[in-house]
Amino acid sequence: GESVGLHLPTLSVQEGDNSIINCAYSNSASDYFIWYKQESGKGPQFIIDIRSNMDKRQGQRVTVLLNKTVKHLSLQIAATQPGDSAVYFCAETYRGSTLGRLYFGRGTQLTVWP
Amino acid sequence: DVKVTQSSRYLVKRTGEKVFLECVQDMDHENMFWYRQDPGLGLRLIYFSYDVKMKEKGDIPEGYSVSREKKERFSLILESASTNQTSMYLCASSLAGRGTDTQYFGPGTRLTVL
């Protein structure tokens, strides 16, 4: 079956520090990855995505790195702010999967303290 | 911006009641999804639909049914609610076609079954 998981269920960082959230996957056919942010009481919100033909993609204060050799995905948040406190999910899809279907990891709770 | 709305943020029902959860998206997306989210279990796919009147079972369809009579609306039905269906229910939508797998989520409905 699909396996999109996270190394750490919780992460606490100080405001202003950089955060790194990790995700492992096991399917070598995985070709598209997404990071979502879910604040308390809200639905998941798209942050950034990356395709398997890329190693790195940057957004505003966020960078996603993809290491296909070890099947590892990470989300880096620069200068973490209190508003970044949320659960972060990685999701993937792969060649041969049902069109449109995503497979989600269980999430990492990021807590930012002053 | 994509907007996915869900009919209720909070819902309290009694065991045995028939429950309807409604989801509407305004971006003409072909694909729509229903998930439930429970602590420690992440997002689990109940049903999805890739076209009007079409539906596919997800990973946990038991006890649920769905209806998609119009493209913009996807309903989740609990035929006879049970306490183990107390959960957060999330609806999502996405465009059809490979490479457009990003799903956009609604705010969620927190259902409590007494």
mmCIF file with all atom_site columns, N, CA and C in Angstrom, chain A residues 98, chain B residues 32 45-50 54-59 61 66 74:
data_model
loop_
_atom_site.group_PDB
_atom_site.id
_atom_site.type_symbol
_atom_site.label_atom_id
_atom_site.label_alt_id
_atom_site.label_comp_id
_atom_site.label_asym_id
_atom_site.label_entity_id
_atom_site.label_seq_id
_atom_site.pdbx_PDB_ins_code
_atom_site.Cartn_x
_atom_site.Cartn_y
_atom_site.Cartn_z
_atom_site.occupancy
_atom_site.B_iso_or_equiv
_atom_site.pdbx_formal_charge
_atom_site.auth_seq_id
_atom_site.auth_comp_id
_atom_site.auth_asym_id
_atom_site.auth_atom_id
_atom_site.pdbx_PDB_model_num
ATOM 1  N N  . THR A 1 98 ? -4.991  5.980  -8.872  1.00 0.00 ? 98 THR A N  1
ATOM 2  C CA . THR A 1 98 ? -6.264  6.492  -9.369  1.00 0.00 ? 98 THR A CA 1
ATOM 3  C C  . THR A 1 98 ? -6.141  7.994  -9.598  1.00 0.00 ? 98 THR A C  1
ATOM 4  N N  . MET B 2 32 ? -14.166 15.387 -6.617  1.00 0.00 ? 32 MET B N  1
ATOM 5  C CA . MET B 2 32 ? -14.526 15.783 -5.260  1.00 0.00 ? 32 MET B CA 1
ATOM 6  C C  . MET B 2 32 ? -14.324 14.603 -4.337  1.00 0.00 ? 32 MET B C  1
ATOM 7  N N  . LEU B 2 45 ? -9.670  8.516  3.362   1.00 0.00 ? 45 LEU B N  1
ATOM 8  C CA . LEU B 2 45 ? -10.599 8.759  2.264   1.00 0.00 ? 45 LEU B CA 1
ATOM 9  C C  . LEU B 2 45 ? -11.825 7.853  2.391   1.00 0.00 ? 45 LEU B C  1
ATOM 10 N N  . ILE B 2 46 ? -12.996 8.477  2.357   1.00 0.00 ? 46 ILE B N  1
ATOM 11 C CA . ILE B 2 46 ? -14.250 7.721  2.470   1.00 0.00 ? 46 ILE B CA 1
ATOM 12 C C  . ILE B 2 46 ? -14.772 7.382  1.072   1.00 0.00 ? 46 ILE B C  1
ATOM 13 N N  . TYR B 2 47 ? -15.003 8.417  0.292   1.00 0.00 ? 47 TYR B N  1
ATOM 14 C CA . TYR B 2 47 ? -15.494 8.270  -1.072  1.00 0.00 ? 47 TYR B CA 1
ATOM 15 C C  . TYR B 2 47 ? -14.926 9.414  -1.904  1.00 0.00 ? 47 TYR B C  1
ATOM 16 N N  . PHE B 2 48 ? -14.886 9.193  -3.201  1.00 0.00 ? 48 PHE B N  1
ATOM 17 C CA . PHE B 2 48 ? -14.605 10.301 -4.093  1.00 0.00 ? 48 PHE B CA 1
ATOM 18 C C  . PHE B 2 48 ? -15.411 10.158 -5.378  1.00 0.00 ? 48 PHE B C  1
ATOM 19 N N  . SER B 2 49 ? -15.441 11.240 -6.106  1.00 0.00 ? 49 SER B N  1
ATOM 20 C CA . SER B 2 49 ? -16.238 11.284 -7.336  1.00 0.00 ? 49 SER B CA 1
ATOM 21 C C  . SER B 2 49 ? -15.449 12.039 -8.383  1.00 0.00 ? 49 SER B C  1
ATOM 22 N N  . TYR B 2 50 ? -15.377 11.507 -9.585  1.00 0.00 ? 50 TYR B N  1
ATOM 23 C CA . TYR B 2 50 ? -14.635 12.173 -10.643 1.00 0.00 ? 50 TYR B CA 1
ATOM 24 C C  . TYR B 2 50 ? -15.540 12.730 -11.728 1.00 0.00 ? 50 TYR B C  1
ATOM 25 N N  . MET B 2 54 ? -20.953 9.872  -10.725 1.00 0.00 ? 54 MET B N  1
ATOM 26 C CA . MET B 2 54 ? -19.929 8.833  -10.605 1.00 0.00 ? 54 MET B CA 1
ATOM 27 C C  . MET B 2 54 ? -19.355 8.873  -9.198  1.00 0.00 ? 54 MET B C  1
ATOM 28 N N  . LYS B 2 55 ? -19.038 7.701  -8.661  1.00 0.00 ? 55 LYS B N  1
ATOM 29 C CA . LYS B 2 55 ? -18.456 7.633  -7.334  1.00 0.00 ? 55 LYS B CA 1
ATOM 30 C C  . LYS B 2 55 ? -17.544 6.421  -7.235  1.00 0.00 ? 55 LYS B C  1
ATOM 31 N N  . GLU B 2 56 ? -16.571 6.561  -6.353  1.00 0.00 ? 56 GLU B N  1
ATOM 32 C CA . GLU B 2 56 ? -15.636 5.478  -6.107  1.00 0.00 ? 56 GLU B CA 1
ATOM 33 C C  . GLU B 2 56 ? -15.441 5.354  -4.602  1.00 0.00 ? 56 GLU B C  1
ATOM 34 N N  . LYS B 2 57 ? -15.345 4.140  -4.120  1.00 0.00 ? 57 LYS B N  1
ATOM 35 C CA . LYS B 2 57 ? -15.066 3.917  -2.712  1.00 0.00 ? 57 LYS B CA 1
ATOM 36 C C  . LYS B 2 57 ? -13.620 4.275  -2.409  1.00 0.00 ? 57 LYS B C  1
ATOM 37 N N  . GLY B 2 58 ? -13.462 4.854  -1.239  1.00 0.00 ? 58 GLY B N  1
ATOM 38 C CA . GLY B 2 58 ? -12.118 5.098  -0.746  1.00 0.00 ? 58 GLY B CA 1
ATOM 39 C C  . GLY B 2 58 ? -11.686 3.964  0.156   1.00 0.00 ? 58 GLY B C  1
ATOM 40 N N  . ASP B 2 59 ? -10.996 4.302  1.218   1.00 0.00 ? 59 ASP B N  1
ATOM 41 C CA . ASP B 2 59 ? -10.459 3.274  2.108   1.00 0.00 ? 59 ASP B CA 1
ATOM 42 C C  . ASP B 2 59 ? -11.435 2.850  3.208   1.00 0.00 ? 59 ASP B C  1
ATOM 43 N N  . PRO B 2 61 ? -15.309 3.140  3.284   1.00 0.00 ? 61 PRO B N  1
ATOM 44 C CA . PRO B 2 61 ? -16.657 3.518  2.849   1.00 0.00 ? 61 PRO B CA 1
ATOM 45 C C  . PRO B 2 61 ? -17.797 2.956  3.699   1.00 0.00 ? 61 PRO B C  1
ATOM 46 N N  . VAL B 2 66 ? -22.695 8.340  -0.829  1.00 0.00 ? 66 VAL B N  1
ATOM 47 C CA . VAL B 2 66 ? -22.495 9.679  -1.374  1.00 0.00 ? 66 VAL B CA 1
ATOM 48 C C  . VAL B 2 66 ? -23.455 9.904  -2.531  1.00 0.00 ? 66 VAL B C  1
ATOM 49 N N  . PHE B 2 74 ? -21.291 17.758 -3.672  1.00 0.00 ? 74 PHE B N  1
ATOM 50 C CA . PHE B 2 74 ? -20.986 16.365 -3.326  1.00 0.00 ? 74 PHE B CA 1
ATOM 51 C C  . PHE B 2 74 ? -21.467 16.144 -1.904  1.00 0.00 ? 74 PHE B C  1
#
